[in-house]
Amino acid sequence: MCGIVGFTSRNKSAVGPLVNGLRRLEYRGYDSAGVALESAEGIKVYKQTGKVAKLDNLLSRALPESERGKYTIGIAHTRWATHGLPTVANAHPHVADNGSLALVHNGIIENYAALRAGLEKRGVKFLSQTDTEVIAHLIAAFDKGDLLAAAAEALKRVEGTYGIAAISEKHPGEMVVARKGSPLVIGVGEDDIVVASDVSAIVAYTRQVIYLKDGDIARITPNGVDIHTLDNSPVTREVQEVDWDIGAIEKGGYEHFMIKEIFEQPDALANTIRGRLDPAGGTAFLSGLSLSPRDLAAVRRVVIVGCGTSLHAGMVGKYLFEKLADIPTDPEQAAEFRYSNPIVGPNDWVMALSQSGETADTLAAVRESIRKGALVSGLCNVVGSTIAREAGRGVYLHAGPEISVASTKAFTAQVTALLMMALKLGRTRRLSFEDGDRLVKEISRLPELVKKVLEGNEAIAKVAEKYAKADDMFFIGRGMLHPVALEGALKIKEVAYVHAEGYQAAELKHGPIALLSEKTPVVALLADIPGKEKTLGNVQECRARLAPVIGVVTEGDEAAAAAVTDALTIPKTCAELSPIVTVVALQLFAYHVARLRGCEIDQPRNLAKSVTVE
Ligand code: F6R
């Protein structure tokens, strides 16, 4: 949520790198954007509502190329509004001290009202409705000649979460950055230093990065990075190498990131699986878990926490852990979990699922579980993310960067990782070698199976054409396909703005069926799992109310294909893998409906990726 970029160089203009960085981070929020640039003449701020392209236009008019060279340091921001409408005044950077200090912020300042009242009493004039502006005024007020010390004093008074970057005319050539609860990464190049809320804005310049920890504050000049705690003790953070390059975050010929990422799934899943299957033992290796068979045997309950798509993956996990490992498993929405005074302890294994590894509620659930002595693991995609680090042990998904706001490949990678964890846990209990062996073989086929679904892309696009005008849809599935129905409904809601609801297939007749008519398509998930025949009965109930039914059916299942109005075909596989092949067909369906409706697929309205506010 919100993207921050900072750039300083010995010899290059900061303007281009800041705007390019914002473009890379636009998926984090896109209702307004701004930059603050410093030269020997002082700080200039440019802000604009809407997307980064509008800011870029403004800069093209305001700053001819011939003038840009003098700005070798600057900060920039793309916003997802929390406090105050998306207006120019509320866009970042915010300024203080007559415009001599500029600041960008990601996160939420919870005590901003009290801080603002205090500052106003002392005569400070506020220009925006944001929570952020108080930080700028506080830093200016504490500045007695040392920008880092002033920012540290200000941040000690702030409650909430922040990633900030600030520059000041009084400290030319210097930038101060700090984080608590919102990510901040520093890229260290030969002549330039880039700061950003995630590495995707950095890899164009360097792959050498420093991940700041919560409570860190750093002074950055083109000559280097000087990191301290808020109490002014110097700390050292290692420079790490990012293991992917710029190609991974470009569209590579696809029209949208969403379709690119859907098509990346065979490779992404191959990476999730690589080196983790143990055919000789009919099990999985998950070395990041650092758990012995004895530790695993002591687990009495699994709790899976997450939000949105990650929560849906966790709900599939319940079926996998209960089926393969006989372990009671509770998927929990992370915010509900953290505020429920959860009953967890040493025999409970809490797994935090998060693509970004930064979701505020999931992170809070991790902290609460650690506090209560549970065994905690993170399943994250973003390497070095806060959840991955704080959970201490876990499994990286290795699905590659996910840029589209709607999550696709992270879901299939999460379910795959959970399946391997359930297999491992099952093999420490009653799951036989034969069953383990069968699963190991089927999981190895997963990339091929997903490729087969993707081969049906054009056929799925044709079906989408028939239904693209529908205003309402229902998705039904049972057992481990119920969470997939929820995920199918979520995808079409977020990218195509179609009102959609996911239900257990049997639940439809307990009320929602009242809404069915020839105008409400029902998407029925009919992969070969126990209960499919019953879902076919539910399909008949829908058709008897004239609702057209789009079935996701296994190739060769003629009875299912005949029962539905239109079929999306998936390859034959075992029940445990059916959520993955089914969801890929639903992702394609949602994508094509959105495309036909002319939606902004990669950046749907009101959304942002990486939800770092509660
Ligand atoms: C939906 C989507 C969101 C995220 C949710 C959790 O397509 O992307 O629902 O799944 O915000 O995000 P992570 O997985 O980063 O914790």
XYZ file of C-alpha atoms and ligand atoms in Angstrom:
630
model
C 0.000 0.000 0.000
C 1.474 3.271 -1.149
C 4.809 3.193 -2.894
C 7.861 5.163 -1.819
C 10.953 5.851 -3.886
C 14.047 7.846 -3.034
C 17.069 8.399 -5.253
C 20.407 10.052 -4.802
C 23.324 10.036 -7.184
C 26.804 11.480 -7.548
C 26.107 12.534 -11.127
C 22.657 11.552 -12.444
C 19.343 13.347 -12.378
C 16.886 11.869 -9.897
C 13.818 12.741 -12.006
C 13.779 9.745 -14.379
C 14.654 7.129 -11.732
C 11.980 8.480 -9.375
C 9.247 8.368 -12.018
C 10.365 4.918 -13.239
C 10.398 3.690 -9.660
C 6.866 4.992 -9.126
C 5.697 3.166 -12.250
C 7.066 -0.087 -10.826
C 5.335 0.534 -7.514
C 2.066 1.769 -8.938
C 0.390 -1.541 -8.130
C 0.737 -0.589 -4.456
C -1.657 2.346 -4.845
C -2.552 4.663 -7.650
C -4.894 7.462 -6.674
C -2.305 10.251 -6.716
C 1.448 10.657 -7.026
C 4.140 13.220 -6.362
C 7.858 13.990 -6.233
C 10.078 16.360 -4.276
C 13.374 17.296 -5.921
C 16.292 19.061 -4.328
C 18.907 21.252 -5.983
C 21.199 24.034 -4.782
C 18.189 26.353 -5.190
C 16.059 24.385 -2.728
C 13.231 21.837 -2.869
C 10.522 21.743 -5.536
C 7.396 19.605 -5.167
C 5.165 18.349 -8.007
C 1.946 16.478 -7.255
C -0.962 15.218 -9.300
C -4.103 13.167 -8.707
C -4.521 9.935 -10.647
C -1.859 7.672 -12.009
C 1.877 8.155 -12.353
C 1.468 8.869 -16.090
C -0.319 12.105 -15.174
C 2.511 13.122 -12.871
C 4.965 12.312 -15.648
C 3.025 14.633 -17.997
C 3.116 17.376 -15.411
C 6.870 16.948 -15.015
C 7.397 16.991 -18.785
C 5.685 20.373 -18.928
C 7.313 21.797 -15.798
C 10.858 20.476 -16.072
C 12.615 20.525 -19.445
C 15.403 17.953 -19.882
C 17.985 20.758 -19.770
C 16.985 21.564 -16.179
C 16.755 18.049 -14.794
C 20.470 17.460 -14.269
C 20.615 19.778 -11.261
C 18.252 17.546 -9.262
C 20.427 14.639 -8.143
C 18.389 13.814 -5.050
C 14.651 13.395 -4.540
C 11.795 11.419 -3.034
C 8.535 10.243 -4.590
C 5.273 8.549 -3.676
C 2.250 6.861 -5.201
C -0.739 6.871 -2.868
C -3.546 4.584 -1.759
C -5.717 6.951 0.262
C -6.387 6.257 3.932
C -6.786 9.688 5.566
C -8.365 12.233 3.242
C -9.641 12.129 -0.324
C -7.311 11.549 -3.253
C -6.639 15.260 -3.914
C -3.479 17.159 -4.809
C -3.298 18.593 -1.285
C -3.413 15.112 0.244
C -0.917 13.637 -2.214
C 2.639 13.141 -0.944
C 5.291 14.536 -0.551
C 4.143 16.684 2.349
C 6.177 19.709 3.299
C 7.020 21.607 6.479
C 9.001 24.648 7.511
C 7.865 26.753 4.540
C 8.613 23.996 2.084
C 12.213 23.473 3.198
C 11.543 19.870 4.286
C 9.655 17.234 2.271
C 8.526 13.790 3.331
C 6.813 10.703 1.910
C 5.191 8.046 4.073
C 3.654 4.602 3.779
C 1.615 3.310 6.743
C -0.776 4.823 9.265
C -0.077 7.192 12.145
C -2.636 6.247 14.770
C -2.071 9.173 17.148
C -1.955 11.779 14.390
C -5.015 13.674 15.678
C -3.391 14.342 19.070
C -0.055 15.217 17.458
C -1.776 17.550 15.006
C -3.716 19.313 17.756
C -0.469 19.862 19.686
C 1.311 21.262 16.629
C -1.635 23.504 15.704
C -1.589 24.953 19.218
C 1.996 25.959 18.533
C 0.914 27.738 15.369
C 1.739 25.121 12.748
C -0.525 25.423 9.681
C -1.588 22.139 8.084
C -2.121 21.910 4.346
C -3.696 18.442 4.096
C -6.071 16.049 5.835
C -3.496 13.286 5.994
C -2.029 11.564 9.018
C 1.391 11.876 7.346
C 1.782 15.633 7.518
C 2.374 15.560 11.288
C 5.630 13.671 10.785
C 6.979 16.358 8.442
C 6.180 19.119 10.960
C 7.600 17.146 13.862
C 10.891 16.537 12.066
C 11.143 20.224 11.166
C 10.438 21.165 14.779
C 13.156 18.860 16.147
C 15.782 19.827 13.584
C 18.663 21.380 15.482
C 21.262 20.642 12.812
C 21.060 16.860 12.438
C 18.301 15.512 10.164
C 18.635 11.900 11.320
C 18.442 12.902 14.985
C 15.412 15.109 14.269
C 13.613 12.310 12.416
C 14.416 9.862 15.240
C 12.961 12.269 17.824
C 9.835 12.721 15.702
C 9.355 9.004 15.139
C 9.689 8.249 18.840
C 6.470 10.231 19.298
C 4.570 8.499 16.565
C 2.288 5.490 17.135
C 1.405 3.297 14.200
C 3.296 2.109 11.166
C 5.609 3.900 8.829
C 8.111 3.693 6.052
C 9.376 7.234 5.415
C 11.860 9.146 3.323
C 12.651 12.805 3.965
C 14.905 15.475 2.461
C 15.653 18.977 3.701
C 17.190 22.092 2.173
C 19.060 22.548 5.443
C 20.873 19.241 4.846
C 21.687 19.309 1.144
C 22.473 15.982 -0.503
C 21.127 13.964 2.408
C 18.079 11.748 2.694
C 16.770 10.130 5.873
C 14.679 6.975 5.718
C 13.129 4.843 8.465
C 10.729 1.966 8.871
C 8.383 0.391 11.373
C 5.757 -2.011 10.096
C 6.022 -0.854 6.458
C 8.723 -2.256 4.220
C 11.721 -0.252 3.040
C 14.636 -1.506 0.994
C 17.842 0.321 0.060
C 19.525 -0.509 -3.244
C 23.233 0.210 -3.261
C 24.608 0.995 -6.731
C 28.060 2.196 -7.789
C 27.197 5.877 -8.038
C 23.562 5.861 -6.963
C 21.472 4.801 -4.015
C 17.808 3.952 -4.526
C 15.303 3.500 -1.735
C 11.915 1.884 -2.291
C 9.087 0.119 -0.567
C 9.945 -2.969 -2.565
C 12.752 -4.280 -4.666
C 10.844 -4.103 -7.938
C 11.640 -0.370 -8.060
C 15.317 -1.074 -7.401
C 16.404 -3.901 -9.705
C 16.689 -1.621 -12.743
C 19.631 0.061 -10.936
C 21.172 -2.609 -8.762
C 20.574 -6.075 -7.317
C 22.570 -5.303 -4.155
C 20.043 -4.454 -1.466
C 19.759 -3.835 2.248
C 16.439 -4.734 3.917
C 15.894 -2.298 6.781
C 14.475 -3.796 9.971
C 11.669 -2.335 12.035
C 13.063 0.469 14.171
C 15.935 1.235 11.770
C 16.639 4.757 10.599
C 19.274 5.563 7.975
C 21.105 8.560 6.585
C 21.743 8.201 2.887
C 24.115 10.202 0.721
C 25.652 9.216 -2.623
C 28.688 8.140 -0.601
C 26.910 5.545 1.485
C 24.350 4.418 3.998
C 24.607 4.939 7.716
C 22.053 2.901 9.721
C 21.054 3.475 13.351
C 18.319 2.541 15.769
C 15.947 5.276 16.902
C 18.098 5.509 20.048
C 21.024 6.434 17.855
C 23.040 3.226 18.206
C 24.739 2.339 14.913
C 23.710 -1.039 13.438
C 24.980 -3.089 10.529
C 22.626 -4.708 8.033
C 24.064 -7.045 5.445
C 23.924 -6.287 1.739
C 22.040 -9.090 -0.029
C 21.724 -9.981 -3.698
C 18.251 -10.103 -5.274
C 17.982 -13.374 -7.205
C 15.793 -12.170 -10.087
C 16.215 -9.452 -12.666
C 14.227 -6.759 -14.424
C 12.730 -9.196 -16.992
C 10.695 -10.799 -14.217
C 8.782 -7.579 -13.624
C 8.075 -6.584 -17.217
C 5.081 -7.634 -19.297
C 7.172 -9.576 -21.811
C 4.708 -9.183 -24.702
C 1.537 -9.862 -22.712
C -1.211 -7.269 -22.629
C -1.498 -7.348 -18.841
C 0.510 -8.606 -15.902
C -2.471 -10.689 -14.816
C -2.474 -12.846 -17.964
C 1.329 -13.009 -17.919
C 1.249 -14.278 -14.369
C -1.505 -16.791 -15.126
C 0.653 -18.151 -17.946
C 3.747 -18.185 -15.744
C 2.155 -20.755 -13.453
C 3.755 -23.896 -14.923
C 7.206 -22.372 -14.316
C 6.220 -20.804 -11.016
C 4.952 -24.143 -9.697
C 8.019 -25.952 -10.990
C 10.030 -23.500 -8.865
C 7.809 -24.025 -5.827
C 8.279 -27.786 -6.125
C 11.943 -27.876 -7.163
C 14.134 -29.881 -4.767
C 11.271 -30.400 -2.356
C 9.974 -33.834 -3.316
C 11.502 -36.980 -1.883
C 10.437 -39.908 -4.101
C 12.457 -42.423 -2.053
C 10.550 -41.573 1.114
C 7.210 -40.791 -0.554
C 7.332 -37.413 1.159
C 8.577 -33.829 0.844
C 11.688 -31.985 2.027
C 10.984 -28.542 3.383
C 14.277 -27.536 4.896
C 13.173 -23.956 5.660
C 10.817 -25.339 8.262
C 13.742 -26.571 10.427
C 11.429 -29.048 12.147
C 12.430 -32.578 13.111
C 10.006 -35.517 12.755
C 9.674 -35.307 16.550
C 8.620 -31.649 16.351
C 6.107 -32.517 13.652
C 4.745 -35.448 15.630
C 4.010 -33.093 18.538
C 1.684 -30.912 16.428
C -1.944 -31.313 17.524
C -3.613 -28.629 15.458
C -2.819 -26.482 12.449
C -4.083 -22.907 12.191
C -3.696 -21.154 8.846
C -3.962 -17.361 8.864
C -4.233 -15.072 5.857
C -6.403 -12.559 4.037
C -8.180 -12.548 0.683
C -6.746 -14.976 -1.821
C -4.226 -16.217 0.730
C -7.081 -17.031 3.092
C -8.741 -19.047 0.330
C -5.516 -20.995 -0.166
C -5.505 -21.612 3.592
C -9.062 -22.919 3.377
C -7.938 -25.467 0.785
C -5.121 -26.284 3.218
C -7.677 -27.361 5.829
C -8.878 -30.163 3.563
C -5.321 -31.191 2.724
C -4.061 -31.337 6.315
C -7.151 -33.095 7.588
C -7.178 -35.597 4.732
C -3.474 -36.402 4.549
C -2.276 -35.829 8.107
C -5.430 -36.355 10.210
C -4.748 -33.040 11.933
C -7.604 -30.697 12.819
C -6.988 -27.513 10.860
C -8.594 -24.100 11.250
C -8.199 -21.494 8.536
C -8.687 -18.046 10.059
C -9.047 -14.588 8.571
C -5.944 -12.922 10.017
C -7.652 -9.792 11.415
C -10.369 -11.838 13.111
C -7.762 -14.193 14.519
C -5.523 -11.523 15.965
C -8.373 -9.738 17.750
C -10.050 -12.907 19.013
C -7.546 -13.534 21.822
C -6.798 -16.778 19.994
C -6.325 -20.029 21.861
C -2.995 -21.249 20.516
C 0.009 -22.761 22.246
C 3.064 -24.973 21.833
C 1.251 -27.852 20.107
C -0.409 -25.624 17.547
C 1.302 -24.940 14.258
C 0.299 -21.495 12.985
C 1.027 -20.992 9.300
C 0.896 -17.456 7.949
C 0.106 -17.296 4.248
C 1.020 -14.112 2.425
C 2.190 -13.403 -1.083
C 3.692 -10.050 -0.122
C 4.779 -11.050 3.361
C 3.725 -7.550 4.455
C -0.038 -7.771 5.077
C -0.575 -5.931 8.348
C -3.197 -8.251 9.830
C -1.316 -11.410 8.913
C 1.842 -9.975 10.429
C -0.050 -9.115 13.613
C -1.420 -12.686 13.724
C 2.153 -13.983 13.486
C 3.265 -11.756 16.350
C 0.318 -12.795 18.516
C 1.007 -16.487 17.863
C 4.706 -16.120 18.663
C 3.740 -14.314 21.877
C 1.555 -17.270 22.836
C 4.280 -19.843 22.260
C 2.847 -21.494 19.134
C 5.007 -23.010 16.452
C 4.890 -20.376 13.684
C 5.812 -20.611 10.012
C 5.523 -18.163 7.154
C 4.584 -19.162 3.616
C 5.529 -16.060 1.666
C 6.470 -15.244 -1.870
C 8.517 -12.097 -1.316
C 11.956 -13.028 -0.056
C 13.109 -11.031 2.955
C 9.563 -9.792 3.657
C 8.583 -8.956 7.207
C 6.385 -12.022 7.811
C 9.058 -14.330 6.412
C 11.640 -12.786 8.707
C 9.545 -12.563 11.851
C 8.082 -16.056 11.525
C 11.690 -17.222 11.588
C 11.003 -20.467 9.758
C 8.922 -21.142 6.711
C 8.641 -21.977 3.075
C 9.257 -19.513 0.279
C 6.877 -19.948 -2.642
C 9.450 -18.999 -5.325
C 6.612 -18.019 -7.676
C 8.508 -14.921 -8.880
C 7.295 -11.331 -8.543
C 3.529 -10.888 -8.708
C 2.732 -7.429 -10.063
C -0.946 -7.705 -11.017
C -3.007 -6.555 -8.062
C -5.209 -9.643 -8.415
C -3.274 -12.578 -7.087
C -3.046 -15.672 -9.324
C 0.224 -17.550 -9.308
C 0.704 -16.942 -5.593
C -2.536 -18.853 -4.894
C -1.507 -21.941 -6.842
C 1.982 -21.800 -5.329
C 0.499 -21.499 -1.826
C -1.762 -24.495 -2.331
C 1.171 -26.463 -3.743
C 3.352 -25.562 -0.751
C 0.555 -26.485 1.655
C 0.093 -29.783 -0.146
C 3.777 -30.605 0.286
C 3.579 -29.623 3.964
C 0.490 -31.791 4.452
C 2.281 -34.645 2.712
C 5.296 -34.259 4.976
C 3.170 -34.045 8.095
C 1.044 -36.968 6.904
C 4.133 -39.127 6.418
C 5.175 -38.532 10.032
C 1.760 -40.038 10.944
C -0.530 -42.512 9.226
C -0.117 -41.646 5.546
C 1.333 -44.757 3.892
C 4.356 -44.790 1.621
C 2.060 -45.869 -1.241
C -0.202 -42.866 -0.784
C 2.797 -40.569 -0.355
C 4.401 -42.018 -3.464
C 1.192 -41.494 -5.469
C 1.123 -37.843 -4.399
C 4.810 -37.241 -5.087
C 4.256 -38.511 -8.631
C 1.152 -36.388 -9.164
C 2.750 -33.226 -7.720
C 5.664 -33.701 -10.153
C 3.120 -33.579 -13.004
C 1.594 -30.333 -11.761
C 3.369 -27.932 -14.180
C 2.232 -30.132 -17.103
C -1.321 -30.275 -15.790
C -1.490 -26.489 -15.492
C -0.086 -26.141 -19.028
C -3.009 -28.234 -20.244
C -5.505 -25.889 -18.619
C -3.751 -22.949 -20.272
C -4.081 -24.651 -23.661
C -7.830 -24.125 -23.221
C -7.357 -20.331 -23.017
C -9.111 -19.576 -26.292
C -12.044 -21.852 -25.546
C -12.400 -20.195 -22.133
C -12.287 -16.755 -23.790
C -15.209 -17.834 -26.028
C -17.289 -18.897 -23.048
C -16.402 -15.598 -21.327
C -17.813 -13.739 -24.334
C -21.221 -15.313 -23.742
C -21.348 -14.197 -20.121
C -19.350 -10.966 -20.070
C -22.474 -8.829 -19.703
C -23.853 -10.613 -16.647
C -24.186 -8.411 -13.557
C -24.318 -11.237 -11.029
C -22.759 -14.689 -10.860
C -22.646 -17.562 -8.414
C -19.748 -19.955 -7.972
C -20.428 -23.301 -6.320
C -18.164 -26.104 -5.203
C -17.969 -28.595 -2.381
C -15.182 -29.940 -0.189
C -11.833 -28.550 -1.212
C -13.475 -26.897 -4.207
C -15.567 -24.634 -1.969
C -12.641 -22.260 -1.271
C -11.912 -22.359 -4.996
C -15.488 -21.177 -5.624
C -14.794 -18.293 -3.219
C -11.584 -17.514 -5.060
C -13.287 -17.645 -8.481
C -15.924 -15.203 -7.214
C -13.260 -12.927 -5.710
C -11.271 -12.831 -8.975
C -14.245 -11.817 -11.095
C -15.368 -9.232 -8.531
C -12.006 -7.529 -8.335
C -10.953 -7.501 -11.974
C -14.293 -7.462 -13.854
C -16.497 -5.667 -11.268
C -19.120 -8.395 -11.573
C -21.065 -9.022 -8.396
C -20.266 -12.634 -7.575
C -20.736 -14.945 -4.629
C -19.118 -18.249 -3.808
C -21.066 -20.940 -1.982
C -20.814 -24.516 -0.851
C -22.797 -26.255 -3.576
C -25.269 -27.670 -1.072
C -25.894 -24.281 0.505
C -27.395 -22.669 -2.581
C -30.831 -24.084 -1.982
C -30.877 -22.703 1.562
C -31.558 -19.180 0.340
C -29.405 -17.867 -2.512
C -31.326 -19.960 -5.049
C -34.057 -17.317 -4.721
C -31.847 -15.045 -6.833
C -31.391 -17.431 -9.744
C -32.857 -16.691 -13.154
C -31.733 -16.856 -16.778
C -29.672 -13.729 -16.010
C -27.508 -15.250 -13.258
C -24.865 -17.640 -14.541
C -23.707 -20.263 -12.036
C -20.147 -21.530 -12.278
C -20.124 -25.113 -10.964
C -16.832 -26.765 -9.993
C -17.105 -30.361 -11.131
C -13.576 -31.783 -10.936
C -13.429 -35.405 -9.915
C -13.544 -35.266 -6.141
C -15.832 -37.079 -3.707
C -19.220 -35.379 -3.818
C -19.083 -34.462 -7.506
C -22.298 -36.403 -8.175
C -24.050 -34.333 -5.535
C -22.820 -31.114 -7.135
C -24.239 -32.395 -10.424
C -27.579 -32.607 -8.605
C -27.160 -28.947 -7.588
C -26.452 -28.103 -11.222
C -29.849 -29.566 -12.136
C -31.497 -27.436 -9.451
C -29.913 -24.324 -10.982
C -30.923 -25.232 -14.507
C -34.470 -25.902 -13.359
C -34.504 -22.191 -12.380
C -33.262 -21.350 -15.914
C -29.813 -20.273 -14.703
C -27.125 -21.040 -17.279
C -24.394 -23.223 -15.750
C -20.733 -22.971 -16.676
C -19.109 -26.183 -15.495
C -15.418 -26.667 -14.823
C -15.262 -30.319 -15.847
C -12.605 -32.974 -16.226
C -11.746 -33.873 -19.804
C -13.598 -37.023 -20.808
C -16.312 -36.549 -18.170
C -19.167 -36.599 -20.614
C -21.906 -36.787 -18.024
C -20.715 -33.559 -16.396
C -20.197 -31.818 -19.748
C -23.725 -32.771 -20.803
C -25.223 -31.469 -17.572
C -23.936 -27.919 -17.989
C -24.616 -25.140 -20.485
C -20.929 -24.490 -21.217
C -17.857 -26.362 -20.100
C -14.341 -25.186 -19.182
C -12.159 -28.272 -19.459
C -9.425 -29.283 -17.030
C -7.146 -32.325 -17.146
C -7.728 -35.395 -15.020
C -5.845 -35.418 -11.740
C -6.241 -36.531 -8.135
C -8.561 -34.736 -5.700
C -5.645 -33.014 -3.899
C -4.543 -31.219 -7.067
C -8.030 -30.423 -8.343
C -8.190 -26.985 -6.593
C -5.099 -25.907 -8.554
C -6.211 -26.952 -12.026
C -9.725 -25.653 -11.367
C -8.615 -22.226 -10.202
C -6.456 -21.681 -13.280
C -9.569 -22.072 -15.473
C -11.406 -19.567 -13.241
C -8.521 -17.091 -13.395
C -8.649 -17.195 -17.199
C -12.426 -16.827 -17.162
C -12.244 -13.761 -14.875
C -9.469 -12.258 -16.966
C -11.416 -12.566 -20.216
C -14.641 -11.243 -18.715
C -12.681 -8.240 -17.394
C -10.991 -7.683 -20.763
C -14.311 -7.791 -22.580
C -15.811 -5.347 -20.106
C -12.899 -2.966 -20.710
C -11.696 -2.986 -17.079
C -8.349 -1.778 -15.776
C -7.223 -5.329 -15.168
C -3.873 -4.871 -13.435
C -4.977 -1.996 -11.235
C -8.633 -2.431 -10.334
C -10.410 0.532 -8.768
C -10.051 1.021 -5.016
C -7.563 -1.807 -4.627
C -3.858 -1.971 -3.989
C -1.445 -4.790 -3.566
C 0.281 -5.431 -0.265
C -2.221 -4.251 2.330
C -0.003 -2.782 5.023
C -2.831 -1.081 6.905
C -5.288 -2.842 9.210
C -6.825 -10.826 -4.274
C -5.682 -10.325 -3.546
C -5.844 -10.037 -2.103
C -4.628 -10.588 -1.331
C -4.698 -10.178 0.135
C -3.557 -10.776 0.940
O -6.519 -11.075 -5.613
O -4.634 -10.138 -4.089
O -7.025 -10.553 -1.604
O -4.618 -11.978 -1.462
O -4.649 -8.784 0.225
O -2.318 -10.392 0.429
P -1.000 -11.190 0.793
O -1.117 -12.550 0.195
O 0.097 -10.392 0.198
O -0.932 -11.265 2.281
